[in-house]
Amino acid sequence: RPIQICGWFNAQQAQLEAAQGSEKRVVVVVPTYMEAQTIQQTLRSLKLLQPSPQQVIVADAGSADKTAELARKEGACVLHW
């Protein structure tokens, strides 16, 4: 069964594209816990990378602050663990 992350990533499709020589995808995973003070600047900095990431996933460890909310506002996919 294909792995689905944040609605678009399909491992089988990625393997097929790689075999066909398609452009590589860049995905960044940012682990967080109580990072409301820094998450927005971190995510904005990632947008400046070259090549720019097609997806940013924030893996949040149960923050009680606004880390997840702020990450979503910056366009990141937030997973809780």
XYZ file of N, CA, C and O in Angstrom:
324
model
N 0.848 -1.184 0.000
C 0.000 0.000 0.000
C 0.887 1.238 0.000
O 1.797 1.340 0.804
N 0.615 2.223 -0.877
C 1.439 3.435 -0.926
C 1.367 4.228 0.360
O 0.330 4.290 1.015
N 2.481 4.832 0.734
C 2.528 5.701 1.903
C 2.023 7.074 1.493
O 2.476 7.639 0.505
N 1.095 7.616 2.230
C 0.573 8.955 1.967
C 0.984 9.877 3.100
O 0.737 9.572 4.259
N 1.622 10.969 2.784
C 1.994 11.956 3.788
C 1.447 13.301 3.336
O 1.742 13.762 2.248
N 0.658 13.893 4.178
C 0.166 15.253 3.938
C -0.551 15.399 2.608
O -0.461 16.423 1.964
N -1.168 14.352 2.173
C -2.037 14.453 1.017
C -1.422 14.296 -0.355
O -2.139 14.134 -1.316
N -0.094 14.330 -0.495
C 0.402 14.220 -1.872
C 1.482 13.186 -2.059
O 1.625 12.624 -3.134
N 2.290 12.918 -1.088
C 3.444 12.061 -1.313
C 3.017 10.612 -1.465
O 2.349 10.045 -0.627
N 3.421 10.006 -2.553
C 3.125 8.611 -2.825
C 4.455 7.951 -3.137
O 5.097 8.257 -4.146
N 4.903 7.049 -2.303
C 6.219 6.438 -2.452
C 6.357 5.698 -3.773
O 7.395 5.776 -4.431
N 5.320 4.982 -4.202
C 5.395 4.253 -5.469
C 5.527 5.216 -6.647
O 6.304 4.978 -7.569
N 4.777 6.298 -6.618
C 4.859 7.297 -7.692
C 6.240 7.936 -7.718
O 6.810 8.154 -8.776
N 6.798 8.217 -6.555
C 8.132 8.813 -6.478
C 9.180 7.876 -7.060
O 10.084 8.313 -7.783
N 9.066 6.581 -6.793
C 10.005 5.607 -7.355
C 9.879 5.551 -8.872
O 10.878 5.474 -9.586
N 8.660 5.580 -9.371
C 8.431 5.560 -10.815
C 9.039 6.797 -11.470
O 9.724 6.700 -12.489
N 8.812 7.955 -10.886
C 9.368 9.190 -11.433
C 10.889 9.174 -11.403
O 11.536 9.626 -12.353
N 11.473 8.637 -10.347
C 12.932 8.557 -10.255
C 13.487 7.646 -11.337
O 14.509 7.941 -11.960
N 12.808 6.553 -11.599
C 13.258 5.613 -12.632
C 13.175 6.235 -14.013
O 13.963 5.909 -14.900
N 12.249 7.145 -14.194
C 12.074 7.804 -15.487
C 12.951 9.047 -15.624
O 12.908 9.729 -16.631
N 13.726 9.336 -14.588
C 14.626 10.487 -14.649
C 13.946 11.811 -14.362
O 14.443 12.860 -14.723
N 12.793 11.774 -13.725
C 12.086 13.011 -13.393
C 12.894 13.828 -12.397
O 13.761 13.318 -11.698
N 12.554 15.099 -12.326
C 13.204 15.997 -11.392
C 13.014 15.502 -9.960
O 11.960 14.992 -9.598
N 14.017 15.660 -9.154
C 13.939 15.211 -7.767
C 13.076 16.151 -6.943
O 13.041 17.345 -7.188
N 12.401 15.554 -5.964
C 11.604 16.336 -5.027
C 12.407 16.538 -3.758
O 13.084 15.644 -3.286
N 12.278 17.712 -3.198
C 12.932 18.008 -1.936
C 11.837 18.150 -0.881
O 10.927 18.957 -1.027
N 11.934 17.322 0.160
C 11.003 17.368 1.271
C 11.819 17.603 2.531
O 12.827 16.939 2.753
N 11.397 18.558 3.345
C 12.095 18.870 4.586
C 11.185 18.505 5.756
O 10.006 18.859 5.763
N 11.753 17.791 6.734
C 11.023 17.454 7.947
C 11.649 18.223 9.106
O 12.859 18.150 9.323
N 10.806 18.960 9.825
C 11.272 19.767 10.954
C 10.650 19.205 12.235
O 9.437 19.321 12.431
N 11.443 18.570 13.094
C 10.889 18.102 14.373
C 10.720 19.286 15.318
O 11.585 20.163 15.389
N 9.586 19.320 16.020
C 9.332 20.447 16.920
C 8.742 20.001 18.250
O 8.074 18.969 18.342
N 8.980 20.822 19.256
C 8.304 20.729 20.541
C 8.392 22.107 21.191
O 9.486 22.592 21.481
N 7.248 22.749 21.332
C 7.166 24.062 21.974
C 8.064 25.089 21.266
O 8.888 25.748 21.888
N 7.893 25.224 19.965
C 8.737 26.112 19.157
C 7.978 27.316 18.595
O 8.351 27.852 17.556
N 6.928 27.754 19.277
C 6.135 28.877 18.768
C 6.971 30.136 18.540
O 6.693 30.909 17.628
N 7.995 30.327 19.340
C 8.829 31.529 19.215
C 9.708 31.514 17.965
O 10.119 32.569 17.493
N 10.004 30.331 17.428
C 10.971 30.248 16.336
C 10.461 29.592 15.062
O 11.103 29.704 14.027
N 9.305 28.929 15.101
C 8.892 28.118 13.953
C 8.645 28.941 12.693
O 9.007 28.532 11.592
N 8.061 30.101 12.812
C 7.787 30.890 11.613
C 9.069 31.307 10.905
O 9.177 31.189 9.685
N 10.048 31.779 11.632
C 11.311 32.177 11.018
C 12.029 30.971 10.413
O 12.609 31.060 9.338
N 11.963 29.848 11.098
C 12.570 28.628 10.565
C 11.951 28.262 9.226
O 12.662 27.996 8.248
N 10.627 28.261 9.163
C 9.943 27.870 7.928
C 10.157 28.896 6.819
O 10.311 28.526 5.658
N 10.210 30.154 7.165
C 10.482 31.181 6.150
C 11.893 31.020 5.584
O 12.120 31.225 4.392
N 12.840 30.648 6.438
C 14.216 30.423 5.980
C 14.290 29.255 5.010
O 15.048 29.286 4.040
N 13.500 28.221 5.254
C 13.505 27.055 4.368
C 13.037 27.408 2.960
O 13.481 26.813 1.984
N 12.147 28.381 2.856
C 11.642 28.797 1.539
C 12.736 29.423 0.677
O 12.597 29.518 -0.535
N 13.829 29.839 1.308
C 14.929 30.469 0.571
C 15.934 29.459 0.019
O 16.824 29.827 -0.738
N 15.798 28.199 0.422
C 16.733 27.168 -0.048
C 16.632 26.972 -1.557
O 15.573 27.144 -2.141
N 17.742 26.570 -2.148
C 17.759 26.225 -3.571
C 18.354 24.837 -3.726
O 19.462 24.622 -3.267
N 17.667 23.875 -4.289
C 16.287 24.008 -4.770
C 15.327 24.118 -3.591
O 15.587 23.591 -2.520
N 14.240 24.822 -3.828
C 13.288 25.020 -2.739
C 12.492 23.740 -2.491
O 12.209 22.988 -3.422
N 12.153 23.492 -1.246
C 11.399 22.278 -0.933
C 9.993 22.326 -1.515
O 9.343 23.366 -1.483
N 9.553 21.193 -2.055
C 8.179 21.109 -2.535
C 7.227 20.876 -1.364
O 6.044 21.150 -1.476
N 7.755 20.374 -0.268
C 6.918 20.094 0.902
C 7.741 20.299 2.157
O 8.909 19.914 2.202
N 7.121 20.906 3.147
C 7.730 21.022 4.469
C 6.775 20.350 5.448
O 5.597 20.694 5.517
N 7.309 19.380 6.175
C 6.520 18.647 7.154
C 7.048 18.989 8.541
O 8.245 18.847 8.804
N 6.163 19.448 9.399
C 6.512 19.708 10.784
C 6.017 18.513 11.595
O 4.822 18.220 11.612
N 6.941 17.803 12.223
C 6.611 16.661 13.078
C 6.619 17.151 14.516
O 7.668 17.300 15.128
N 5.440 17.439 15.021
C 5.324 18.055 16.343
C 5.104 16.999 17.424
O 4.274 16.108 17.288
N 5.842 17.123 18.508
C 5.806 16.159 19.607
C 4.843 16.567 20.715
O 5.131 16.405 21.895
N 3.703 17.118 20.339
C 2.690 17.439 21.337
C 2.829 18.799 21.989
O 2.501 18.956 23.167
N 3.272 19.772 21.247
C 3.425 21.120 21.803
C 2.105 21.655 22.338
O 1.063 21.486 21.718
N 2.179 22.326 23.491
C 0.994 22.938 24.094
C 0.875 24.413 23.700
O -0.104 25.061 24.046
N 1.877 24.933 22.984
C 1.818 26.321 22.535
C 1.225 26.360 21.118
O 0.542 25.440 20.706
N 1.488 27.402 20.380
C 0.897 27.570 19.049
C 1.818 27.102 17.916
O 1.664 27.537 16.786
N 2.738 26.216 18.208
C 3.667 25.733 17.188
C 2.932 25.219 15.955
O 3.216 25.650 14.837
N 2.001 24.302 16.133
C 1.294 23.695 15.000
C 0.496 24.723 14.218
O 0.533 24.752 12.984
N -0.209 25.580 14.907
C -1.020 26.617 14.255
C -0.156 27.547 13.407
O -0.479 27.856 12.262
N 0.957 27.988 13.968
C 1.854 28.895 13.242
C 2.503 28.194 12.053
O 2.689 28.804 10.992
N 2.839 26.931 12.214
C 3.437 26.175 11.110
C 2.444 26.049 9.954
O 2.812 26.211 8.786
N 1.193 25.759 10.272
C 0.170 25.664 9.220
C -0.002 27.006 8.500
O -0.174 27.047 7.286
N 0.060 28.104 9.244
C -0.062 29.431 8.621
C 1.057 29.682 7.620
O 0.888 30.428 6.660
N 2.212 29.052 7.840
C 3.345 29.206 6.925
C 3.298 28.185 5.783
O 4.199 28.122 4.964
N 2.252 27.364 5.762
C 2.074 26.422 4.661
C 2.656 25.038 4.893
O 2.682 24.217 3.976
N 3.121 24.760 6.096
C 3.686 23.442 6.394
C 2.582 22.446 6.689
O 1.507 22.804 7.181
N 2.854 21.200 6.409
C 1.996 20.105 6.808
C 2.433 19.730 8.223
O 3.617 19.574 8.472
N 1.476 19.594 9.144
C 1.823 19.291 10.532
C 1.346 17.885 10.880
O 0.168 17.560 10.698
N 2.277 17.070 11.337
C 1.971 15.734 11.831
C 2.241 15.718 13.319
O 3.225 16.299 13.784
N 1.377 15.067 14.074
C 1.557 14.972 15.535
C 1.994 13.576 15.887
O 1.489 12.600 15.346
N 2.925 13.465 16.792
C 3.375 12.142 17.275
C 3.600 12.166 18.741
O 3.636 13.169 19.383
